[in-house]
Amino acid sequence: EESETFLYQDETDLVQLAERTDEQGGQEEGTVENPAINIKYSLGKVLEPGDFIEVHGTYSADTSWFSANILDDSGNILFHLNPRPNWRKTVMNSKLGGWGSEVRCELPSLKSYEDFVMKIVLMDNFYKIYFNGKALSVTFPYRREISTAKDIIFWGGNNGFKWNTLILPGTDKAIQYTGMKEFKLKVDALKEGIVTKVAGKNLQEVKAYANSTEGSLDVLQWWLMKQIQDKAGFLDFSDETLNWILTNREALEMFMTSGDIQSNKYRKALKILGDLIQLDPAIKDEPLRLRLAVATAITHSTPVASMAVGRNTIDWKARYQTYMRWSEEDVLFSPFFEGTAWHLRYVVGSWQTEEEHIWARENTPEGYDNPSKIGGATHRMMSYKLKNDDGTSVHAGSPYYYYLPVSLKSMHEIGGVCGAISKFAAGMCHAYGVAAVPVGQPGHCAYIWYRGGNWVLGNDVSGWGSSNSHWGIQYTWMRQAYYFRVMNEAQKNLAGYRLSEKLRIASKLVNPEDRFEILEDATTECPYNFAVWLDLKGAINEPNLQKQTVQNALLPTVLKQREKEAQVSDIAKEKNATSQCFGADGMKSLLEQRGAVSCDTQIADFEIDFGKPSTIKEIKIHWIGWSMAVVYDVFALGEDGNYVLVRTHNDHRLVGWYNMWTYLDGWDMKTTKIKFELKKGAGREKHPYAIWRFIVMGVCHDFPGDVSKGKPVKENPGSSDPVTLVDGTNSTIWNGNSETSWFEINLKRICALDNIEFFWVDGAKPENVKVVYKVGSGQDAQKLGEDPFEKVPLSMDCGTTVRVEMFGGNAALKGVKACGISHTAKNILKMKVSNAYKDFYNVEMFLYTSINNMTYED
């Protein structure tokens, strides 16, 4: 308060000074150019929620403070907005007889000597402030009725700071901002309508709604309008073209699922799309035109600068028309016609002009004028040169190119370094309608381009993991270039991606405890929708989320993984192997099928560790030339830790003549390691053995363990303490004390159950035993035990609870043990991530970290 008083100790005089009436022109228009400080400007109307006051200015980081103040007719300050660069804070307050309590928040993000737009938006109960469309993190409550507001006055601002334009809510231009009120009502009504369709509904009902035309339009319209509302914008629903976009399912879905819009400029992108439809009504009927129009609108919602002349921007209308004309002239390659609107964004966003693209096509080297080679044309057309022919360094900038526009032709004739080479490559691709962008690497510039349905790196030195989107290139989710590849996978399953995204949006309006199930299903519909994984973290941390809901949602992933693991595959691939003769590195290369190995001794061996008990179905060995084993033994390490001879050379089948294959049938014993002892080779003395491929077809199994120890147990009334059942000691006795007794173990996690084992007190077995188990709130499954009821096999069925019912006699147990494989919720999610992102290591590791940071406990 002292600092507040000190800062404004002379403001009484300033307010008195401001009593003068503004006699400058423009007050009748309601738009004041170059508003002066210390002068009151009449607001021109009675303020109400939905009104805006908009002020344009030029910022200077050297100014100490500046403020805008809304006054009533008595000179009281209803709202005082005071950014203070010297404090690095924004202060909001009111002065109703005396200064009130301050509300403080961050300083708006403004750049020195750049223009800014400030909006004071009147909400239902508070002021909301925007700088350049971004809201401050806090709002300021009404401390007196806003209908009493009369004037606005500006104070402060120096050292280059200027107020440029004041647009009052009483003007024609500002009156349209009151459309915000009607727009808010529309957004709120949409939201309420969606809530009635999804809140309290089960997954299948939400999914059916999101996948219907009604649901698709509702959900996407609401999310689109919310993005616009959050930037203090609104839409004019009297615009027929806009209404077509909002009510045409294909157009709206395409617009909302073609990647992020830079700086959330949804309103600008809609405006461009509407203008293109006015320009070319056939967009409504032809899929290619619609894809190209959506790509152009989204990309050019942020102006695209020309590389040749940086102060020029690409004309988006001409860009759309040019590519449509070229598509009809048959000069573009197939990816242009096959790509989605998202792919086309990285064509229409080209930094090159139409003339440059024509030059590119006229000068393409022979053999490179096809979609699989065009990305490499740069290496034939450009010279890597640190200095131009006159010795000027590339680091000199414009002098290197003799002050010419940095066009494709200039780069071709003069040369350049990595940046020029990569940007040239992208421009060559764009000339033929092929998506491409430059990417940054440490100390280097590379490029990625769309070839054969995938993005590939060109001019690369550091790989995908060190590649980021280049400055000026729009991206989705995150800046790392490998997210292009992830989005590409999502676009391959466009229907799944669109449904996944609608489920993600709809989940924001369901009951909080239901969000996880919906988002988890969205990752199933399209595991490459990265945004869903980010939302999932918040959903699983919801305090009201039921454990059974998580278990029900994750069970399909466990079952799918078990089915996958039950399939016969090469289980030796990428496993650890040792061999004195072939060498560990050689064996690693062999098992990864990257190379061959050879040995120069007649007596040799190698050992392969599968890491898990495994069922071996068949072993296949591809020898090189005549260098094959003719005498050998094969040993298998069982679960008991002992090696057993399982096969010899007498058991094999040979196929072929030269470079033969050896085939060995598998065996029943579960095996953790195999060892080959080679005793005689048919090859020459220097290389008796040479192997090109070594394949072990089989199935790996997890180690079953005690999944019941220490878990919570419920029991029938009258029985003794059930905790003794699962304490793992067998030193205490549990008595059912009834002819019909039972107990139920909460395993807490999804467990693949191998068996349940009973340790009965002598002479205290029941006449019948039934084991009932289920996952979450799912259906019961049951198995009847057979006398002597020592172990009931459960066939690796899944359960989160196990209930044992005993009939007849008076059952007494020393203990019980449920054996199986336990899966935590976090590990199941990682399992799902691993299956989807095995080819995207960096994304996989990012999501692993996100999952590890979840606070959820089973």
PDB file of N, CA, C and O in Angstrom, residues 748-809:
ATOM      1  N   LYS A 748      -5.609 -56.017  -6.158  1.00  0.00           N
ATOM      2  CA  LYS A 748      -5.323 -54.601  -6.420  1.00  0.00           C
ATOM      3  C   LYS A 748      -4.885 -54.305  -7.852  1.00  0.00           C
ATOM      4  O   LYS A 748      -5.022 -53.189  -8.322  1.00  0.00           O
ATOM      5  N   ARG A 749      -4.323 -55.257  -8.523  1.00  0.00           N
ATOM      6  CA  ARG A 749      -3.840 -55.068  -9.884  1.00  0.00           C
ATOM      7  C   ARG A 749      -4.447 -56.131 -10.788  1.00  0.00           C
ATOM      8  O   ARG A 749      -4.936 -57.153 -10.311  1.00  0.00           O
ATOM      9  N   ILE A 750      -4.378 -55.890 -12.081  1.00  0.00           N
ATOM     10  CA  ILE A 750      -4.787 -56.921 -13.020  1.00  0.00           C
ATOM     11  C   ILE A 750      -3.706 -58.000 -13.031  1.00  0.00           C
ATOM     12  O   ILE A 750      -2.534 -57.714 -13.288  1.00  0.00           O
ATOM     13  N   CYS A 751      -4.111 -59.213 -12.728  1.00  0.00           N
ATOM     14  CA  CYS A 751      -3.160 -60.324 -12.661  1.00  0.00           C
ATOM     15  C   CYS A 751      -3.587 -61.432 -13.609  1.00  0.00           C
ATOM     16  O   CYS A 751      -4.762 -61.813 -13.640  1.00  0.00           O
ATOM     17  N   ALA A 752      -2.627 -61.911 -14.386  1.00  0.00           N
ATOM     18  CA  ALA A 752      -2.859 -63.115 -15.185  1.00  0.00           C
ATOM     19  C   ALA A 752      -2.594 -64.293 -14.258  1.00  0.00           C
ATOM     20  O   ALA A 752      -1.453 -64.533 -13.853  1.00  0.00           O
ATOM     21  N   LEU A 753      -3.645 -65.019 -13.891  1.00  0.00           N
ATOM     22  CA  LEU A 753      -3.573 -66.009 -12.820  1.00  0.00           C
ATOM     23  C   LEU A 753      -3.230 -67.387 -13.368  1.00  0.00           C
ATOM     24  O   LEU A 753      -3.973 -67.948 -14.186  1.00  0.00           O
ATOM     25  N   ASP A 754      -2.116 -67.930 -12.898  1.00  0.00           N
ATOM     26  CA  ASP A 754      -1.691 -69.278 -13.296  1.00  0.00           C
ATOM     27  C   ASP A 754      -2.433 -70.334 -12.486  1.00  0.00           C
ATOM     28  O   ASP A 754      -2.949 -71.306 -13.024  1.00  0.00           O
ATOM     29  N   ASN A 755      -2.489 -70.142 -11.169  1.00  0.00           N
ATOM     30  CA  ASN A 755      -3.178 -71.107 -10.304  1.00  0.00           C
ATOM     31  C   ASN A 755      -3.367 -70.491  -8.930  1.00  0.00           C
ATOM     32  O   ASN A 755      -2.792 -69.441  -8.621  1.00  0.00           O
ATOM     33  N   ILE A 756      -4.167 -71.150  -8.129  1.00  0.00           N
ATOM     34  CA  ILE A 756      -4.260 -70.798  -6.724  1.00  0.00           C
ATOM     35  C   ILE A 756      -3.986 -72.067  -5.923  1.00  0.00           C
ATOM     36  O   ILE A 756      -4.550 -73.129  -6.184  1.00  0.00           O
ATOM     37  N   GLU A 757      -3.069 -71.935  -4.964  1.00  0.00           N
ATOM     38  CA  GLU A 757      -2.576 -73.086  -4.218  1.00  0.00           C
ATOM     39  C   GLU A 757      -3.051 -72.993  -2.768  1.00  0.00           C
ATOM     40  O   GLU A 757      -3.010 -71.919  -2.165  1.00  0.00           O
ATOM     41  N   PHE A 758      -3.517 -74.150  -2.212  1.00  0.00           N
ATOM     42  CA  PHE A 758      -4.060 -74.195  -0.863  1.00  0.00           C
ATOM     43  C   PHE A 758      -3.169 -75.038   0.041  1.00  0.00           C
ATOM     44  O   PHE A 758      -2.663 -76.090  -0.367  1.00  0.00           O
ATOM     45  N   PHE A 759      -3.013 -74.587   1.277  1.00  0.00           N
ATOM     46  CA  PHE A 759      -2.247 -75.320   2.286  1.00  0.00           C
ATOM     47  C   PHE A 759      -3.196 -75.633   3.448  1.00  0.00           C
ATOM     48  O   PHE A 759      -3.393 -74.814   4.351  1.00  0.00           O
ATOM     49  N   TRP A 760      -3.834 -76.812   3.356  1.00  0.00           N
ATOM     50  CA  TRP A 760      -4.880 -77.183   4.308  1.00  0.00           C
ATOM     51  C   TRP A 760      -4.282 -77.712   5.608  1.00  0.00           C
ATOM     52  O   TRP A 760      -3.228 -78.345   5.627  1.00  0.00           O
ATOM     53  N   VAL A 761      -5.004 -77.466   6.674  1.00  0.00           N
ATOM     54  CA  VAL A 761      -4.709 -78.137   7.938  1.00  0.00           C
ATOM     55  C   VAL A 761      -5.132 -79.598   7.788  1.00  0.00           C
ATOM     56  O   VAL A 761      -6.169 -79.888   7.180  1.00  0.00           O
ATOM     57  N   ASP A 762      -4.327 -80.495   8.322  1.00  0.00           N
ATOM     58  CA  ASP A 762      -4.632 -81.929   8.184  1.00  0.00           C
ATOM     59  C   ASP A 762      -6.056 -82.225   8.630  1.00  0.00           C
ATOM     60  O   ASP A 762      -6.485 -81.850   9.734  1.00  0.00           O
ATOM     61  N   GLY A 763      -6.786 -82.910   7.732  1.00  0.00           N
ATOM     62  CA  GLY A 763      -8.135 -83.341   8.055  1.00  0.00           C
ATOM     63  C   GLY A 763      -9.165 -82.235   8.043  1.00  0.00           C
ATOM     64  O   GLY A 763     -10.292 -82.442   8.508  1.00  0.00           O
ATOM     65  N   ALA A 764      -8.823 -81.057   7.520  1.00  0.00           N
ATOM     66  CA  ALA A 764      -9.753 -79.916   7.570  1.00  0.00           C
ATOM     67  C   ALA A 764     -10.081 -79.412   6.175  1.00  0.00           C
ATOM     68  O   ALA A 764     -10.273 -78.215   5.970  1.00  0.00           O
ATOM     69  N   LYS A 765     -10.128 -80.325   5.215  1.00  0.00           N
ATOM     70  CA  LYS A 765     -10.495 -79.914   3.853  1.00  0.00           C
ATOM     71  C   LYS A 765     -12.010 -79.904   3.703  1.00  0.00           C
ATOM     72  O   LYS A 765     -12.702 -80.727   4.313  1.00  0.00           O
ATOM     73  N   PRO A 766     -12.533 -79.028   2.870  1.00  0.00           N
ATOM     74  CA  PRO A 766     -13.982 -79.057   2.594  1.00  0.00           C
ATOM     75  C   PRO A 766     -14.307 -80.153   1.578  1.00  0.00           C
ATOM     76  O   PRO A 766     -13.414 -80.784   1.013  1.00  0.00           O
ATOM     77  N   GLU A 767     -15.563 -80.334   1.311  1.00  0.00           N
ATOM     78  CA  GLU A 767     -15.984 -81.345   0.339  1.00  0.00           C
ATOM     79  C   GLU A 767     -15.892 -80.790  -1.090  1.00  0.00           C
ATOM     80  O   GLU A 767     -15.664 -81.558  -2.036  1.00  0.00           O
ATOM     81  N   ASN A 768     -16.068 -79.502  -1.236  1.00  0.00           N
ATOM     82  CA  ASN A 768     -15.991 -78.876  -2.561  1.00  0.00           C
ATOM     83  C   ASN A 768     -15.351 -77.489  -2.444  1.00  0.00           C
ATOM     84  O   ASN A 768     -15.523 -76.799  -1.426  1.00  0.00           O
ATOM     85  N   VAL A 769     -14.633 -77.094  -3.502  1.00  0.00           N
ATOM     86  CA  VAL A 769     -14.002 -75.777  -3.570  1.00  0.00           C
ATOM     87  C   VAL A 769     -14.327 -75.143  -4.919  1.00  0.00           C
ATOM     88  O   VAL A 769     -14.204 -75.801  -5.975  1.00  0.00           O
ATOM     89  N   LYS A 770     -14.728 -73.889  -4.879  1.00  0.00           N
ATOM     90  CA  LYS A 770     -14.988 -73.140  -6.114  1.00  0.00           C
ATOM     91  C   LYS A 770     -14.192 -71.842  -6.055  1.00  0.00           C
ATOM     92  O   LYS A 770     -14.222 -71.132  -5.045  1.00  0.00           O
ATOM     93  N   VAL A 771     -13.480 -71.545  -7.130  1.00  0.00           N
ATOM     94  CA  VAL A 771     -12.705 -70.311  -7.223  1.00  0.00           C
ATOM     95  C   VAL A 771     -13.415 -69.378  -8.199  1.00  0.00           C
ATOM     96  O   VAL A 771     -13.655 -69.744  -9.357  1.00  0.00           O
ATOM     97  N   VAL A 772     -13.758 -68.191  -7.745  1.00  0.00           N
ATOM     98  CA  VAL A 772     -14.455 -67.192  -8.565  1.00  0.00           C
ATOM     99  C   VAL A 772     -13.544 -65.970  -8.677  1.00  0.00           C
ATOM    100  O   VAL A 772     -13.008 -65.491  -7.677  1.00  0.00           O
ATOM    101  N   TYR A 773     -13.358 -65.450  -9.888  1.00  0.00           N
ATOM    102  CA  TYR A 773     -12.470 -64.305 -10.086  1.00  0.00           C
ATOM    103  C   TYR A 773     -13.018 -63.402 -11.183  1.00  0.00           C
ATOM    104  O   TYR A 773     -13.797 -63.836 -12.035  1.00  0.00           O
ATOM    105  N   LYS A 774     -12.613 -62.162 -11.148  1.00  0.00           N
ATOM    106  CA  LYS A 774     -13.044 -61.202 -12.169  1.00  0.00           C
ATOM    107  C   LYS A 774     -12.101 -60.014 -12.163  1.00  0.00           C
ATOM    108  O   LYS A 774     -11.307 -59.829 -11.229  1.00  0.00           O
ATOM    109  N   VAL A 775     -12.201 -59.179 -13.195  1.00  0.00           N
ATOM    110  CA  VAL A 775     -11.444 -57.935 -13.285  1.00  0.00           C
ATOM    111  C   VAL A 775     -12.392 -56.773 -13.058  1.00  0.00           C
ATOM    112  O   VAL A 775     -13.417 -56.648 -13.742  1.00  0.00           O
ATOM    113  N   GLY A 776     -12.052 -55.912 -12.086  1.00  0.00           N
ATOM    114  CA  GLY A 776     -12.852 -54.723 -11.828  1.00  0.00           C
ATOM    115  C   GLY A 776     -14.296 -55.066 -11.542  1.00  0.00           C
ATOM    116  O   GLY A 776     -14.605 -55.909 -10.696  1.00  0.00           O
ATOM    117  N   SER A 777     -15.194 -54.430 -12.280  1.00  0.00           N
ATOM    118  CA  SER A 777     -16.623 -54.686 -12.109  1.00  0.00           C
ATOM    119  C   SER A 777     -17.142 -55.619 -13.196  1.00  0.00           C
ATOM    120  O   SER A 777     -18.343 -55.664 -13.451  1.00  0.00           O
ATOM    121  N   GLY A 778     -16.247 -56.361 -13.818  1.00  0.00           N
ATOM    122  CA  GLY A 778     -16.627 -57.249 -14.914  1.00  0.00           C
ATOM    123  C   GLY A 778     -17.346 -58.498 -14.443  1.00  0.00           C
ATOM    124  O   GLY A 778     -17.682 -58.660 -13.267  1.00  0.00           O
ATOM    125  N   GLN A 779     -17.570 -59.401 -15.391  1.00  0.00           N
ATOM    126  CA  GLN A 779     -18.312 -60.621 -15.096  1.00  0.00           C
ATOM    127  C   GLN A 779     -17.442 -61.634 -14.357  1.00  0.00           C
ATOM    128  O   GLN A 779     -16.237 -61.724 -14.575  1.00  0.00           O
ATOM    129  N   ASP A 780     -18.098 -62.433 -13.510  1.00  0.00           N
ATOM    130  CA  ASP A 780     -17.391 -63.489 -12.780  1.00  0.00           C
ATOM    131  C   ASP A 780     -17.005 -64.620 -13.716  1.00  0.00           C
ATOM    132  O   ASP A 780     -17.739 -64.965 -14.652  1.00  0.00           O
ATOM    133  N   ALA A 781     -15.832 -65.189 -13.463  1.00  0.00           N
ATOM    134  CA  ALA A 781     -15.426 -66.468 -14.059  1.00  0.00           C
ATOM    135  C   ALA A 781     -15.176 -67.415 -12.896  1.00  0.00           C
ATOM    136  O   ALA A 781     -14.860 -66.981 -11.785  1.00  0.00           O
ATOM    137  N   GLN A 782     -15.337 -68.706 -13.117  1.00  0.00           N
ATOM    138  CA  GLN A 782     -15.163 -69.623 -11.998  1.00  0.00           C
ATOM    139  C   GLN A 782     -14.550 -70.942 -12.447  1.00  0.00           C
ATOM    140  O   GLN A 782     -14.685 -71.358 -13.602  1.00  0.00           O
ATOM    141  N   LYS A 783     -13.847 -71.566 -11.516  1.00  0.00           N
ATOM    142  CA  LYS A 783     -13.244 -72.886 -11.730  1.00  0.00           C
ATOM    143  C   LYS A 783     -13.543 -73.731 -10.498  1.00  0.00           C
ATOM    144  O   LYS A 783     -13.401 -73.261  -9.364  1.00  0.00           O
ATOM    145  N   LEU A 784     -13.950 -74.981 -10.718  1.00  0.00           N
ATOM    146  CA  LEU A 784     -14.188 -75.915  -9.631  1.00  0.00           C
ATOM    147  C   LEU A 784     -12.916 -76.687  -9.345  1.00  0.00           C
ATOM    148  O   LEU A 784     -12.244 -77.161 -10.268  1.00  0.00           O
ATOM    149  N   GLY A 785     -12.567 -76.798  -8.073  1.00  0.00           N
ATOM    150  CA  GLY A 785     -11.386 -77.557  -7.695  1.00  0.00           C
ATOM    151  C   GLY A 785     -11.661 -79.054  -7.693  1.00  0.00           C
ATOM    152  O   GLY A 785     -12.813 -79.502  -7.658  1.00  0.00           O
ATOM    153  N   GLU A 786     -10.586 -79.797  -7.793  1.00  0.00           N
ATOM    154  CA  GLU A 786     -10.688 -81.260  -7.720  1.00  0.00           C
ATOM    155  C   GLU A 786      -9.920 -81.753  -6.505  1.00  0.00           C
ATOM    156  O   GLU A 786      -8.825 -81.259  -6.203  1.00  0.00           O
ATOM    157  N   ASP A 787     -10.540 -82.718  -5.811  1.00  0.00           N
ATOM    158  CA  ASP A 787      -9.910 -83.312  -4.636  1.00  0.00           C
ATOM    159  C   ASP A 787      -8.524 -83.834  -5.023  1.00  0.00           C
ATOM    160  O   ASP A 787      -8.379 -84.443  -6.085  1.00  0.00           O
ATOM    161  N   PRO A 788      -7.461 -83.491  -4.297  1.00  0.00           N
ATOM    162  CA  PRO A 788      -7.410 -83.004  -2.905  1.00  0.00           C
ATOM    163  C   PRO A 788      -7.359 -81.479  -2.766  1.00  0.00           C
ATOM    164  O   PRO A 788      -6.910 -80.987  -1.736  1.00  0.00           O
ATOM    165  N   PHE A 789      -7.754 -80.740  -3.789  1.00  0.00           N
ATOM    166  CA  PHE A 789      -7.859 -79.282  -3.697  1.00  0.00           C
ATOM    167  C   PHE A 789      -6.551 -78.602  -3.293  1.00  0.00           C
ATOM    168  O   PHE A 789      -6.552 -77.597  -2.576  1.00  0.00           O
ATOM    169  N   GLU A 790      -5.448 -79.151  -3.721  1.00  0.00           N
ATOM    170  CA  GLU A 790      -4.164 -78.526  -3.386  1.00  0.00           C
ATOM    171  C   GLU A 790      -3.826 -77.374  -4.331  1.00  0.00           C
ATOM    172  O   GLU A 790      -3.171 -76.417  -3.941  1.00  0.00           O
ATOM    173  N   LYS A 791      -4.266 -77.488  -5.577  1.00  0.00           N
ATOM    174  CA  LYS A 791      -3.969 -76.436  -6.559  1.00  0.00           C
ATOM    175  C   LYS A 791      -5.076 -76.419  -7.605  1.00  0.00           C
ATOM    176  O   LYS A 791      -5.424 -77.453  -8.152  1.00  0.00           O
ATOM    177  N   VAL A 792      -5.622 -75.246  -7.849  1.00  0.00           N
ATOM    178  CA  VAL A 792      -6.649 -75.081  -8.873  1.00  0.00           C
ATOM    179  C   VAL A 792      -6.036 -74.285 -10.025  1.00  0.00           C
ATOM    180  O   VAL A 792      -5.681 -73.118  -9.854  1.00  0.00           O
ATOM    181  N   PRO A 793      -5.869 -74.878 -11.216  1.00  0.00           N
ATOM    182  CA  PRO A 793      -5.297 -74.138 -12.348  1.00  0.00           C
ATOM    183  C   PRO A 793      -6.287 -73.111 -12.881  1.00  0.00           C
ATOM    184  O   PRO A 793      -7.487 -73.378 -12.984  1.00  0.00           O
ATOM    185  N   LEU A 794      -5.779 -71.920 -13.231  1.00  0.00           N
ATOM    186  CA  LEU A 794      -6.637 -70.831 -13.716  1.00  0.00           C
ATOM    187  C   LEU A 794      -6.276 -70.390 -15.135  1.00  0.00           C
ATOM    188  O   LEU A 794      -6.794 -69.385 -15.625  1.00  0.00           O
ATOM    189  N   SER A 795      -5.350 -71.111 -15.763  1.00  0.00           N
ATOM    190  CA  SER A 795      -5.070 -70.942 -17.209  1.00  0.00           C
ATOM    191  C   SER A 795      -4.642 -69.538 -17.592  1.00  0.00           C
ATOM    192  O   SER A 795      -4.893 -69.087 -18.707  1.00  0.00           O
ATOM    193  N   MET A 796      -4.039 -68.816 -16.686  1.00  0.00           N
ATOM    194  CA  MET A 796      -3.576 -67.447 -16.921  1.00  0.00           C
ATOM    195  C   MET A 796      -4.708 -66.491 -17.276  1.00  0.00           C
ATOM    196  O   MET A 796      -4.512 -65.486 -17.945  1.00  0.00           O
ATOM    197  N   ASP A 797      -5.935 -66.825 -16.798  1.00  0.00           N
ATOM    198  CA  ASP A 797      -7.047 -65.885 -16.929  1.00  0.00           C
ATOM    199  C   ASP A 797      -6.779 -64.679 -16.032  1.00  0.00           C
ATOM    200  O   ASP A 797      -6.057 -64.770 -15.037  1.00  0.00           O
ATOM    201  N   CYS A 798      -7.382 -63.545 -16.374  1.00  0.00           N
ATOM    202  CA  CYS A 798      -7.110 -62.316 -15.626  1.00  0.00           C
ATOM    203  C   CYS A 798      -8.121 -62.084 -14.511  1.00  0.00           C
ATOM    204  O   CYS A 798      -9.314 -62.409 -14.643  1.00  0.00           O
ATOM    205  N   GLY A 799      -7.642 -61.510 -13.434  1.00  0.00           N
ATOM    206  CA  GLY A 799      -8.511 -61.156 -12.324  1.00  0.00           C
ATOM    207  C   GLY A 799      -7.879 -60.072 -11.469  1.00  0.00           C
ATOM    208  O   GLY A 799      -6.658 -59.944 -11.405  1.00  0.00           O
ATOM    209  N   THR A 800      -8.732 -59.292 -10.811  1.00  0.00           N
ATOM    210  CA  THR A 800      -8.258 -58.339  -9.811  1.00  0.00           C
ATOM    211  C   THR A 800      -8.738 -58.750  -8.422  1.00  0.00           C
ATOM    212  O   THR A 800      -8.233 -58.241  -7.419  1.00  0.00           O
ATOM    213  N   THR A 801      -9.726 -59.620  -8.390  1.00  0.00           N
ATOM    214  CA  THR A 801     -10.159 -60.223  -7.128  1.00  0.00           C
ATOM    215  C   THR A 801     -10.304 -61.721  -7.333  1.00  0.00           C
ATOM    216  O   THR A 801     -10.644 -62.183  -8.428  1.00  0.00           O
ATOM    217  N   VAL A 802     -10.017 -62.476  -6.249  1.00  0.00           N
ATOM    218  CA  VAL A 802     -10.187 -63.928  -6.259  1.00  0.00           C
ATOM    219  C   VAL A 802     -11.006 -64.303  -5.029  1.00  0.00           C
ATOM    220  O   VAL A 802     -10.622 -63.984  -3.897  1.00  0.00           O
ATOM    221  N   ARG A 803     -12.110 -64.975  -5.261  1.00  0.00           N
ATOM    222  CA  ARG A 803     -12.985 -65.413  -4.170  1.00  0.00           C
ATOM    223  C   ARG A 803     -12.983 -66.931  -4.132  1.00  0.00           C
ATOM    224  O   ARG A 803     -13.193 -67.582  -5.160  1.00  0.00           O
ATOM    225  N   VAL A 804     -12.720 -67.486  -2.964  1.00  0.00           N
ATOM    226  CA  VAL A 804     -12.718 -68.936  -2.777  1.00  0.00           C
ATOM    227  C   VAL A 804     -13.919 -69.312  -1.912  1.00  0.00           C
ATOM    228  O   VAL A 804     -14.064 -68.806  -0.784  1.00  0.00           O
ATOM    229  N   GLU A 805     -14.773 -70.174  -2.464  1.00  0.00           N
ATOM    230  CA  GLU A 805     -15.966 -70.635  -1.746  1.00  0.00           C
ATOM    231  C   GLU A 805     -15.797 -72.111  -1.421  1.00  0.00           C
ATOM    232  O   GLU A 805     -15.443 -72.906  -2.299  1.00  0.00           O
ATOM    233  N   MET A 806     -16.039 -72.473  -0.153  1.00  0.00           N
ATOM    234  CA  MET A 806     -15.826 -73.840   0.325  1.00  0.00           C
ATOM    235  C   MET A 806     -17.128 -74.376   0.896  1.00  0.00           C
ATOM    236  O   MET A 806     -17.815 -73.669   1.661  1.00  0.00           O
ATOM    237  N   PHE A 807     -17.467 -75.604   0.524  1.00  0.00           N
ATOM    238  CA  PHE A 807     -18.740 -76.195   0.910  1.00  0.00           C
ATOM    239  C   PHE A 807     -18.492 -77.534   1.594  1.00  0.00           C
ATOM    240  O   PHE A 807     -17.700 -78.358   1.120  1.00  0.00           O
ATOM    241  N   GLY A 808     -19.210 -77.779   2.695  1.00  0.00           N
ATOM    242  CA  GLY A 808     -19.111 -79.039   3.415  1.00  0.00           C
ATOM    243  C   GLY A 808     -17.886 -79.089   4.293  1.00  0.00           C
ATOM    244  O   GLY A 808     -16.817 -78.596   3.926  1.00  0.00           O
ATOM    245  N   GLY A 809     -18.016 -79.699   5.442  1.00  0.00           N
ATOM    246  CA  GLY A 809     -16.888 -79.789   6.356  1.00  0.00           C
ATOM    247  C   GLY A 809     -16.631 -78.457   7.032  1.00  0.00           C
ATOM    248  O   GLY A 809     -17.400 -77.495   6.914  1.00  0.00           O
TER     249      GLY A 809
END
